[in-house]
CSV table of C-alpha atoms and ligand atoms in Angstrom, one decimal:
chain,number,residue,atom,x,y,z
A,1,MET,CA,18.4,12.6,-19.0
A,2,GLY,CA,16.8,15.9,-18.0
A,3,SER,CA,14.9,17.3,-15.1
A,4,ALA,CA,11.4,16.1,-14.0
A,5,ILE,CA,8.7,17.4,-11.6
A,6,ILE,CA,6.2,14.9,-10.4
A,7,LEU,CA,2.9,16.4,-9.1
A,8,GLY,CA,1.4,14.1,-6.4
A,9,ALA,CA,3.0,11.6,-4.0
A,10,GLY,CA,0.5,8.8,-4.2
A,11,ILE,CA,1.6,5.4,-5.5
A,12,MET,CA,1.7,6.7,-9.1
A,13,GLY,CA,3.7,9.8,-8.5
A,14,LEU,CA,6.2,8.1,-6.1
A,15,SER,CA,6.6,5.1,-8.4
A,16,THR,CA,7.3,7.3,-11.4
A,17,ALA,CA,9.7,9.5,-9.4
A,18,TRP,CA,11.6,6.4,-8.3
A,19,ALA,CA,11.7,5.0,-11.8
A,20,LEU,CA,12.8,8.3,-13.4
A,21,ALA,CA,15.5,8.7,-10.7
A,22,ARG,CA,16.8,5.2,-11.4
A,23,ALA,CA,16.9,6.1,-15.1
A,24,GLY,CA,19.1,9.1,-14.4
A,25,TRP,CA,16.6,12.0,-14.4
A,26,SER,CA,16.9,14.8,-11.9
A,27,VAL,CA,13.6,14.5,-10.1
A,28,ALA,CA,11.6,16.6,-7.6
A,29,VAL,CA,8.1,15.6,-6.2
A,30,VAL,CA,5.5,18.2,-5.2
A,31,GLU,CA,2.8,17.1,-2.7
A,32,GLN,CA,0.1,19.1,-0.9
A,33,ASP,CA,-0.1,16.8,2.2
A,34,ALA,CA,2.2,14.7,4.3
A,35,VAL,CA,3.6,11.5,2.9
A,36,PRO,CA,2.1,8.9,3.3
A,37,ASN,CA,-1.0,10.9,2.7
A,38,PRO,CA,-4.1,9.4,4.4
A,39,ARG,CA,-6.3,11.6,2.2
A,40,GLY,CA,-4.8,10.0,-1.0
A,41,SER,CA,-6.3,7.0,-2.8
A,42,SER,CA,-3.1,5.0,-2.1
A,43,VAL,CA,-2.8,5.0,1.6
A,44,ASP,CA,-4.5,2.2,3.5
A,45,ASP,CA,-3.5,-1.1,5.0
A,46,HIS,CA,-4.0,-3.1,1.9
A,47,ARG,CA,-4.5,-3.1,-1.9
A,48,LEU,CA,-5.3,-6.4,-3.8
A,49,ILE,CA,-3.4,-7.8,-6.7
A,50,ARG,CA,-5.0,-10.7,-8.7
A,51,HIS,CA,-5.0,-12.2,-12.2
A,52,ALA,CA,-8.8,-12.6,-12.2
A,53,TYR,CA,-10.0,-9.6,-14.3
A,54,GLY,CA,-13.2,-10.6,-16.0
A,55,ALA,CA,-13.0,-10.1,-19.7
A,56,ALA,CA,-10.3,-7.4,-19.3
A,57,ALA,CA,-7.5,-9.7,-20.6
A,58,GLY,CA,-5.2,-6.7,-21.1
A,59,TYR,CA,-5.1,-6.0,-17.4
A,60,MET,CA,-4.9,-9.7,-16.6
A,61,ARG,CA,-1.7,-9.8,-18.7
A,62,MET,CA,-0.3,-6.8,-16.9
A,63,ILE,CA,-0.2,-8.7,-13.6
A,64,ASP,CA,2.9,-10.8,-14.2
A,65,PRO,CA,4.9,-7.7,-15.3
A,66,ALA,CA,3.4,-5.9,-12.3
A,67,TYR,CA,4.8,-8.6,-9.9
A,68,ALA,CA,8.2,-8.3,-11.6
A,69,ALA,CA,8.1,-4.5,-11.0
A,70,TRP,CA,7.2,-5.0,-7.3
A,71,ASP,CA,10.0,-7.5,-7.0
A,72,LEU,CA,12.4,-5.0,-8.4
A,73,LEU,CA,11.3,-2.3,-5.9
A,74,PHE,CA,11.2,-4.8,-2.9
A,75,ALA,CA,14.7,-6.1,-3.7
A,76,GLU,CA,16.0,-2.5,-3.8
A,77,GLY,CA,14.2,-1.6,-0.6
A,78,GLY,CA,15.2,-4.8,1.3
A,79,GLU,CA,11.7,-5.7,2.4
A,80,ARG,CA,8.7,-7.5,0.9
A,81,PRO,CA,5.4,-5.9,1.9
A,82,TYR,CA,3.2,-8.5,0.2
A,83,VAL,CA,1.3,-11.5,1.4
A,84,GLN,CA,0.0,-14.1,-1.0
A,85,THR,CA,-3.5,-15.2,-0.2
A,86,GLY,CA,-5.1,-16.5,-3.4
A,87,VAL,CA,-8.5,-15.6,-4.6
A,88,LEU,CA,-12.0,-17.0,-3.8
A,89,ALA,CA,-14.5,-15.7,-6.3
A,90,LEU,CA,-18.3,-16.4,-5.7
A,91,ALA,CA,-21.2,-15.5,-7.9
A,92,HIS,CA,-24.9,-15.5,-7.3
A,93,ALA,CA,-25.7,-16.2,-10.9
A,94,PRO,CA,-23.9,-18.1,-13.7
A,95,GLY,CA,-22.1,-16.2,-16.4
A,96,GLY,CA,-20.9,-12.7,-16.0
A,97,TRP,CA,-17.6,-11.5,-14.5
A,98,LEU,CA,-16.7,-14.8,-12.9
A,99,ALA,CA,-17.3,-16.9,-16.0
A,100,GLU,CA,-15.4,-14.3,-18.1
A,101,SER,CA,-12.5,-14.4,-15.6
A,102,ARG,CA,-12.4,-18.2,-15.7
A,103,ALA,CA,-12.3,-18.3,-19.5
A,104,ALA,CA,-9.6,-15.7,-19.7
A,105,LEU,CA,-7.5,-17.3,-17.0
A,106,ARG,CA,-7.7,-20.8,-18.4
A,107,GLY,CA,-7.0,-19.4,-21.9
A,108,ASP,CA,-3.7,-18.0,-20.5
A,109,GLY,CA,-2.9,-21.2,-18.6
A,110,HIS,CA,-3.7,-20.1,-15.1
A,111,ALA,CA,-4.8,-22.9,-12.7
A,112,VAL,CA,-8.4,-22.3,-11.6
A,113,THR,CA,-10.2,-24.7,-9.3
A,114,ASP,CA,-14.0,-24.8,-9.7
A,115,LEU,CA,-15.9,-25.1,-6.5
A,116,ALA,CA,-19.5,-26.1,-5.6
A,117,ALA,CA,-21.7,-24.1,-3.2
A,118,ALA,CA,-21.3,-26.9,-0.6
A,119,ASP,CA,-17.5,-26.6,-0.8
A,120,ILE,CA,-17.5,-23.1,0.5
A,121,PRO,CA,-18.6,-23.6,4.2
A,122,ALA,CA,-16.6,-26.9,4.2
A,123,ARG,CA,-13.4,-25.1,3.3
A,124,TYR,CA,-14.2,-21.8,5.0
A,125,PRO,CA,-16.5,-22.4,8.0
A,126,PHE,CA,-16.9,-18.7,8.6
A,127,LEU,CA,-18.7,-18.4,5.2
A,128,SER,CA,-22.2,-19.4,4.1
A,129,GLY,CA,-22.7,-21.3,0.9
A,130,ASP,CA,-26.2,-19.9,0.4
A,131,GLY,CA,-27.2,-18.6,-3.0
A,132,ILE,CA,-23.9,-19.5,-4.7
A,133,ALA,CA,-24.3,-20.4,-8.4
A,134,ASP,CA,-20.7,-20.4,-9.4
A,135,ALA,CA,-17.3,-20.3,-7.5
A,136,PHE,CA,-13.6,-20.7,-8.1
A,137,HIS,CA,-10.3,-20.6,-6.3
A,138,LEU,CA,-7.2,-19.2,-7.8
A,139,PRO,CA,-3.9,-19.7,-5.9
A,140,SER,CA,-2.1,-16.6,-7.2
A,141,GLY,CA,-2.9,-13.1,-6.0
A,142,GLY,CA,-2.6,-11.4,-2.7
A,143,VAL,CA,-2.4,-8.3,-0.5
A,144,LEU,CA,0.0,-5.5,-1.2
A,145,LEU,CA,0.6,-3.7,2.2
A,146,ALA,CA,-0.1,-0.3,0.7
A,147,ARG,CA,1.0,2.1,3.4
A,148,ARG,CA,4.3,0.2,3.9
A,149,ILE,CA,4.9,0.3,0.1
A,150,VAL,CA,4.3,4.1,0.0
A,151,GLN,CA,6.7,4.5,2.9
A,152,LEU,CA,9.3,2.3,1.2
A,153,LEU,CA,9.1,4.4,-2.0
A,154,ALA,CA,9.5,7.6,0.0
A,155,ALA,CA,12.6,6.1,1.7
A,156,ARG,CA,14.0,5.0,-1.7
A,157,LEU,CA,13.5,8.6,-3.0
A,158,ALA,CA,15.2,10.0,0.1
A,159,ALA,CA,18.1,7.6,-0.5
A,160,ARG,CA,18.4,8.8,-4.1
A,161,GLY,CA,18.3,12.4,-3.0
A,162,VAL,CA,14.9,13.1,-4.6
A,163,PRO,CA,13.2,15.9,-2.7
A,164,ILE,CA,9.5,15.8,-1.8
A,165,ARG,CA,8.4,19.4,-1.6
A,166,ARG,CA,5.3,20.3,0.4
A,167,GLY,CA,3.1,22.6,-1.6
A,168,GLN,CA,-0.2,22.9,-3.4
A,169,ALA,CA,-0.1,23.3,-7.2
A,170,VAL,CA,-2.8,25.7,-8.3
A,171,ALA,CA,-2.0,25.7,-12.0
A,172,VAL,CA,-0.1,23.5,-14.4
A,173,ASP,CA,1.4,24.4,-17.8
A,174,PRO,CA,2.4,21.1,-19.4
A,175,ALA,CA,3.5,22.8,-22.6
A,176,ARG,CA,6.4,24.3,-20.6
A,177,GLY,CA,6.7,21.6,-18.0
A,178,ALA,CA,5.8,24.1,-15.4
A,179,LEU,CA,3.4,24.5,-12.4
A,180,ARG,CA,2.6,27.3,-10.0
A,181,LEU,CA,2.2,26.7,-6.3
A,182,ALA,CA,-0.3,28.4,-4.0
A,183,ASP,CA,2.5,30.5,-2.5
A,184,GLY,CA,3.3,31.9,-6.0
A,185,THR,CA,6.4,29.8,-6.6
A,186,ARG,CA,6.8,28.7,-10.2
A,187,LEU,CA,8.6,25.4,-10.9
A,188,GLU,CA,9.7,24.3,-14.3
A,189,ALA,CA,11.4,21.2,-15.7
A,190,ASP,CA,12.0,19.2,-18.9
A,191,LEU,CA,9.2,16.9,-17.9
A,192,LEU,CA,6.0,17.4,-15.8
A,193,VAL,CA,4.0,14.4,-14.7
A,194,VAL,CA,0.6,15.1,-13.2
A,195,ALA,CA,-0.4,12.2,-10.9
A,196,ALA,CA,-2.9,14.0,-8.7
A,197,GLY,CA,-5.3,11.1,-8.0
A,198,PRO,CA,-8.9,12.3,-7.4
A,199,TRP,CA,-7.8,15.9,-7.5
A,200,GLY,CA,-6.6,15.6,-11.1
A,201,PRO,CA,-9.9,16.8,-12.7
A,202,ARG,CA,-9.6,20.1,-10.7
A,203,LEU,CA,-6.2,20.8,-12.1
A,204,LEU,CA,-6.9,19.7,-15.7
A,205,PRO,CA,-10.3,20.7,-16.9
A,206,ALA,CA,-10.1,18.4,-20.0
A,207,LEU,CA,-9.7,15.5,-17.6
A,208,ALA,CA,-12.9,16.4,-15.8
A,209,ALA,CA,-14.9,15.4,-18.8
A,210,ARG,CA,-13.4,11.9,-18.7
A,211,VAL,CA,-12.7,11.1,-15.0
A,212,ARG,CA,-14.5,11.9,-11.8
A,213,PRO,CA,-13.8,11.4,-8.1
A,214,THR,CA,-16.0,8.8,-6.3
A,215,ARG,CA,-16.4,8.3,-2.6
A,216,GLN,CA,-15.9,4.6,-1.6
A,217,ILE,CA,-16.6,3.2,1.9
A,218,ILE,CA,-14.7,0.6,3.7
A,219,VAL,CA,-15.4,-1.1,7.0
A,220,ARG,CA,-12.6,-2.6,9.2
A,221,LEU,CA,-13.6,-5.6,11.4
A,222,ALA,CA,-12.1,-7.9,14.0
A,223,PRO,CA,-13.4,-11.4,13.6
A,224,PRO,CA,-14.5,-13.3,16.7
A,225,PRO,CA,-11.7,-15.3,18.3
A,226,ALA,CA,-13.1,-18.6,17.0
A,227,HIS,CA,-12.6,-17.5,13.4
A,228,ALA,CA,-9.6,-15.2,13.7
A,229,GLU,CA,-7.0,-17.8,12.7
A,230,ALA,CA,-9.0,-19.2,9.8
A,231,TRP,CA,-9.6,-15.6,8.5
A,232,ALA,CA,-5.8,-14.9,8.7
A,233,ARG,CA,-5.2,-17.8,6.3
A,234,ALA,CA,-8.2,-17.0,4.1
A,235,PRO,CA,-8.0,-16.0,0.4
A,236,MET,CA,-9.3,-12.6,-0.6
A,237,LEU,CA,-13.0,-12.9,-1.2
A,238,LEU,CA,-14.9,-11.5,-4.2
A,239,ASP,CA,-18.6,-12.0,-3.7
A,240,LEU,CA,-20.5,-11.0,-6.8
A,241,ALA,CA,-24.2,-10.4,-6.5
A,242,GLU,CA,-26.9,-8.7,-8.7
A,243,ASP,CA,-26.5,-5.5,-6.6
A,244,GLY,CA,-22.7,-5.7,-7.2
A,245,GLY,CA,-21.7,-7.6,-4.1
A,246,PHE,CA,-18.7,-7.0,-1.9
A,247,TYR,CA,-15.0,-7.9,-1.4
A,248,ALA,CA,-13.2,-8.9,1.8
A,249,VAL,CA,-9.5,-8.5,2.5
A,250,PRO,CA,-8.3,-11.1,5.0
A,251,PRO,CA,-6.5,-9.8,8.2
A,252,VAL,CA,-2.9,-10.5,7.1
A,253,ALA,CA,0.3,-9.3,8.7
A,254,GLY,CA,-1.5,-7.7,11.7
A,255,THR,CA,-4.0,-5.7,9.6
A,256,PRO,CA,-7.8,-5.8,10.2
A,257,LEU,CA,-10.3,-7.7,8.1
A,258,LYS,CA,-11.6,-5.2,5.6
A,259,ILE,CA,-14.8,-5.2,3.5
A,260,GLY,CA,-15.9,-2.8,0.8
A,261,ASP,CA,-17.9,-2.7,-2.4
A,262,HIS,CA,-17.3,-1.8,-6.0
A,263,ARG,CA,-20.2,0.5,-6.7
A,264,PHE,CA,-19.2,4.0,-7.7
A,265,ALA,CA,-20.9,6.9,-5.8
A,266,PRO,CA,-22.7,9.3,-8.1
A,267,HIS,CA,-20.4,12.2,-7.0
A,268,GLY,CA,-17.5,12.9,-4.7
A,269,ASP,CA,-15.3,15.7,-3.7
A,270,PRO,CA,-11.8,14.7,-2.4
A,271,GLU,CA,-11.9,17.7,0.0
A,272,GLU,CA,-14.7,16.1,1.9
A,273,ALA,CA,-14.2,14.4,5.3
A,274,ARG,CA,-13.0,10.8,5.3
A,275,GLU,CA,-15.2,9.7,8.2
A,276,ALA,CA,-18.0,7.3,7.1
A,277,THR,CA,-21.5,7.8,8.4
A,278,ALA,CA,-23.2,5.0,10.4
A,279,ALA,CA,-25.6,4.6,7.4
A,280,GLU,CA,-22.7,4.3,4.9
A,281,ALA,CA,-21.0,1.6,7.1
A,282,GLU,CA,-24.3,-0.3,7.5
A,283,GLU,CA,-24.8,-0.4,3.8
A,284,ILE,CA,-21.5,-2.2,3.3
A,285,LEU,CA,-22.2,-4.6,6.2
A,286,ALA,CA,-25.6,-5.4,4.7
A,287,TYR,CA,-23.9,-6.6,1.5
A,288,ALA,CA,-21.7,-9.0,3.6
A,289,ARG,CA,-24.3,-10.3,6.1
A,290,HIS,CA,-25.6,-13.1,3.9
A,291,ARG,CA,-22.1,-14.5,3.3
A,292,ILE,CA,-20.2,-14.0,6.5
A,293,ARG,CA,-21.8,-16.2,9.1
A,294,GLY,CA,-22.6,-14.5,12.4
A,295,LEU,CA,-21.4,-11.1,11.2
A,296,ALA,CA,-23.1,-9.5,14.2
A,297,ASP,CA,-20.3,-11.1,16.4
A,298,TYR,CA,-17.6,-9.2,14.4
A,299,ARG,CA,-16.4,-6.1,16.1
A,300,VAL,CA,-16.5,-3.0,13.9
A,301,LEU,CA,-13.1,-1.3,14.4
A,302,SER,CA,-13.7,1.7,12.0
A,303,ALA,CA,-15.4,2.8,8.8
A,304,SER,CA,-14.0,5.4,6.5
A,305,ALA,CA,-14.3,6.9,3.1
A,306,CYS,CA,-11.6,6.9,0.4
A,307,TYR,CA,-11.7,8.8,-2.9
A,308,TYR,CA,-10.5,7.6,-6.3
A,309,ASP,CA,-10.7,8.9,-9.8
A,310,VAL,CA,-13.0,6.8,-11.8
A,311,GLU,CA,-13.0,6.5,-15.6
A,312,PRO,CA,-16.4,5.1,-16.9
A,313,GLN,CA,-14.8,1.9,-18.4
A,314,GLU,CA,-12.2,1.9,-15.6
A,315,ARG,CA,-9.4,2.4,-18.2
A,316,PHE,CA,-6.3,4.1,-17.0
A,317,VAL,CA,-5.4,7.4,-18.6
A,318,VAL,CA,-1.6,7.6,-19.1
A,319,GLU,CA,-1.2,10.1,-21.8
A,320,ARG,CA,1.1,12.8,-23.2
A,321,LEU,CA,0.1,16.2,-22.0
A,322,GLY,CA,1.4,19.1,-24.1
A,323,ASP,CA,5.0,19.0,-25.3
A,324,ARG,CA,6.6,18.3,-21.9
A,325,GLY,CA,4.0,16.6,-19.8
A,326,PHE,CA,2.2,13.3,-19.0
A,327,VAL,CA,-1.0,12.8,-17.1
A,328,MET,CA,-1.6,9.6,-15.0
A,329,SER,CA,-5.3,9.3,-14.0
A,330,GLY,CA,-8.4,7.3,-14.1
A,331,PHE,CA,-7.0,4.5,-11.9
A,332,SER,CA,-10.5,3.8,-10.6
A,333,GLY,CA,-10.6,1.1,-7.9
A,334,HIS,CA,-7.8,-1.0,-9.5
A,335,GLY,CA,-4.7,1.1,-10.1
A,336,PHE,CA,-2.5,0.4,-7.0
A,337,LYS,CA,-1.3,-3.0,-8.1
A,338,PHE,CA,0.2,-1.5,-11.2
A,339,GLY,CA,1.9,1.4,-9.5
A,340,ALA,CA,5.5,0.2,-9.8
A,341,LEU,CA,5.0,-1.1,-13.3
A,342,LEU,CA,3.4,2.1,-14.6
A,343,GLY,CA,6.1,4.1,-13.0
A,344,LEU,CA,8.8,2.1,-14.8
A,345,ALA,CA,6.9,2.2,-18.0
A,346,LEU,CA,6.4,5.9,-17.9
A,347,ALA,CA,10.1,6.5,-17.1
A,348,ARG,CA,10.9,4.5,-20.2
A,349,ALA,CA,8.3,6.2,-22.4
A,350,ALA,CA,9.3,9.7,-21.2
A,351,GLY,CA,12.6,9.5,-23.1
A,352,ASP,CA,11.2,7.9,-26.2
A,353,GLU,CA,8.8,9.6,-28.6
A,354,HIS,CA,7.4,6.4,-30.0
A,355,LEU,CA,6.9,4.7,-26.6
A,356,GLY,CA,5.4,8.0,-25.3
A,357,ALA,CA,2.6,7.7,-27.8
A,358,ALA,CA,2.2,4.0,-27.6
A,359,ILE,CA,2.0,3.6,-23.9
A,360,SER,CA,-1.6,5.0,-23.6
A,361,ALA,CA,-3.4,2.1,-25.3
A,362,TRP,CA,-1.4,-0.4,-23.3
A,363,ALA,CA,-2.2,1.4,-20.0
A,364,ALA,CA,-5.9,1.5,-21.0
A,365,GLY,CA,-5.8,-2.3,-21.2
A,366,GLU,CA,-6.5,-2.2,-24.9
A,367,ALA,CA,-3.2,-3.2,-26.5
A,368,PRO,CA,-0.2,-5.4,-25.7
A,369,PRO,CA,2.8,-3.5,-24.4
A,370,PRO,CA,4.7,-1.7,-27.2
A,371,PRO,CA,8.1,-3.5,-27.9
A,372,GLY,CA,10.8,-2.2,-25.6
A,373,LEU,CA,8.5,-0.9,-22.9
A,374,PHE,CA,9.7,-3.4,-20.3
A,375,ALA,CA,13.3,-3.6,-21.6
A,376,ASP,CA,14.8,-2.4,-18.3
A,377,LEU,CA,12.5,-4.6,-16.3
A,378,GLN,CA,13.3,-7.7,-18.3
A,379,GLN,CA,17.1,-7.0,-18.2
A,380,GLU,CA,17.1,-6.5,-14.4
A,381,THR,CA,14.8,-9.4,-13.4
A,382,THR,CA,16.6,-11.9,-15.6
A,383,ALA,CA,20.1,-10.6,-14.5
B,401,FAD,C1,-11.2,1.8,-0.9
B,401,FAD,C2,-10.3,1.6,-2.1
B,401,FAD,C3,-9.9,0.3,-2.4
B,401,FAD,C4,-9.0,0.1,-3.5
B,401,FAD,N1,-8.7,-1.2,-3.7
B,401,FAD,C5,-7.7,-1.4,-4.7
B,401,FAD,C6,-7.2,-2.8,-4.8
B,401,FAD,O1,-7.6,-3.7,-4.1
B,401,FAD,N2,-6.2,-3.0,-5.8
B,401,FAD,C7,-5.8,-1.9,-6.6
B,401,FAD,O2,-4.9,-2.2,-7.4
B,401,FAD,N3,-6.2,-0.7,-6.4
B,401,FAD,C8,-7.2,-0.4,-5.5
B,401,FAD,N4,-7.7,0.8,-5.3
B,401,FAD,C9,-7.3,1.9,-6.3
B,401,FAD,C10,-5.9,2.5,-6.0
B,401,FAD,O3,-5.7,2.7,-4.6
B,401,FAD,C11,-5.7,3.8,-6.8
B,401,FAD,O4,-6.0,3.5,-8.1
B,401,FAD,C12,-4.3,4.4,-6.6
B,401,FAD,O5,-4.0,4.5,-5.2
B,401,FAD,C13,-4.3,5.8,-7.2
B,401,FAD,O6,-3.0,6.3,-6.9
B,401,FAD,P1,-2.7,7.8,-7.3
B,401,FAD,O7,-1.2,8.0,-7.0
B,401,FAD,O8,-3.2,8.1,-8.7
B,401,FAD,O9,-3.6,8.8,-6.4
B,401,FAD,P2,-3.3,9.3,-4.9
B,401,FAD,O10,-2.8,8.2,-4.0
B,401,FAD,O11,-4.6,10.0,-4.5
B,401,FAD,O12,-2.2,10.4,-5.0
B,401,FAD,C14,-2.4,11.6,-5.6
B,401,FAD,C15,-1.6,12.6,-4.7
B,401,FAD,O13,-1.6,13.9,-5.4
B,401,FAD,C16,-1.7,14.9,-4.4
B,401,FAD,N5,-2.2,16.1,-5.0
B,401,FAD,C17,-3.4,16.2,-5.7
B,401,FAD,N6,-3.5,17.5,-6.1
B,401,FAD,C18,-2.4,18.2,-5.7
B,401,FAD,C19,-2.1,19.6,-5.9
B,401,FAD,N7,-2.8,20.4,-6.5
B,401,FAD,N8,-0.9,19.9,-5.4
B,401,FAD,C20,-0.1,19.1,-4.7
B,401,FAD,N9,-0.4,17.8,-4.5
B,401,FAD,C21,-1.6,17.3,-5.0
B,401,FAD,C22,-2.6,14.4,-3.4
B,401,FAD,O14,-2.5,15.0,-2.1
B,401,FAD,C23,-2.3,12.9,-3.3
B,401,FAD,O15,-1.3,12.6,-2.3
B,401,FAD,C24,-8.5,1.1,-4.2
B,401,FAD,C25,-8.9,2.4,-3.9
B,401,FAD,C26,-9.7,2.7,-2.8
B,401,FAD,C27,-10.0,4.1,-2.5
């Protein structure tokens, strides 16, 4: 195996560095900020993982391998920063994402329990059943404790002697596997992986035509004492309305209750401040007010912005770049859960011309995995 430079120490860059180092590559990571990076897309208390994926069966079928990849990392790191919660999905109208998810899940043999509107407050007294036309519960799925996972990966890299170099790349040359830092240093390797999150389009002009940064707002809440325990045992909540609705992450493992939405902002610059305005926070709270009973009694702990790189169809861009490069981008609002899996897949594809070409359609959710992509994963998890 040769040498590799990974640009970006978010979940994608760190996972890929970890997987390449395990495969015997000599790896170095370049990151402009501290690790974990609170300005990156990957660093927050939680990120959700779930099989429910609407009609996107390709991504639904990536979930089991994604769990296997996390298991591999967690076993190596000696901790398991994951809490299973299950999924509660609600819709204000029949059909749509919820019905597509149910059909795809049942088609693949997942146990989905249909619920009536009246079941919702009966099971979850802190929620209202108003305006629910369709609902289901799925026992699988849960919360990946994102910051802890990023820390765990950084520790694994340190243990393997992989340096994380602080520096800002100002130019990349994937044909030569090279990049130039702001201080003028030129770094070169056999392989360059650009995993720059929402900054990616700045570095790669061709990417800017396909992927753009978006500003997403999240609000952290403390439930009133009467509901705190029930919330801590609650499933993740996906509440789909005509205006898009909202999601809620239960306050597991000492984290706050978090709510957010899935609308993409029309523009976003990842250099902007991460503080959310009062109006931005209120917009998110307004989406949740009809569903979370007595929301006025919940204490707002904080509200902030996070940027991610959105691809119009939310398809991941994992593609060859020049003769010696790969780009990992377009992870939109759903990439974290696949971090370890995509890292392992890229490490496998980097040393194999056929897999290097075939990985893109799979990562875009459009094709089954090319044969051999998970060979390492299958060997290790069945060993
Ligand atoms: C509010 C929110 C909720 C989300 N919810 C979920 C969820 O529930 N489930 C899920 O699976 N996903 C979710 N996501 C999406 C997921 O977090 C992202 O897809 C994922 O974290 C992207 O990781 P990344 O490594 O590509 O980017 P990042 O974490 O942003 O990492 C890129 C790194 O590259 C560095 N960098 C960039 N440019 C340079 C440069 N020129 N020189 C040096 N370093 C550079 C940056 O500093 C950064 O640290 C959510 C995202 C947000 C914002």
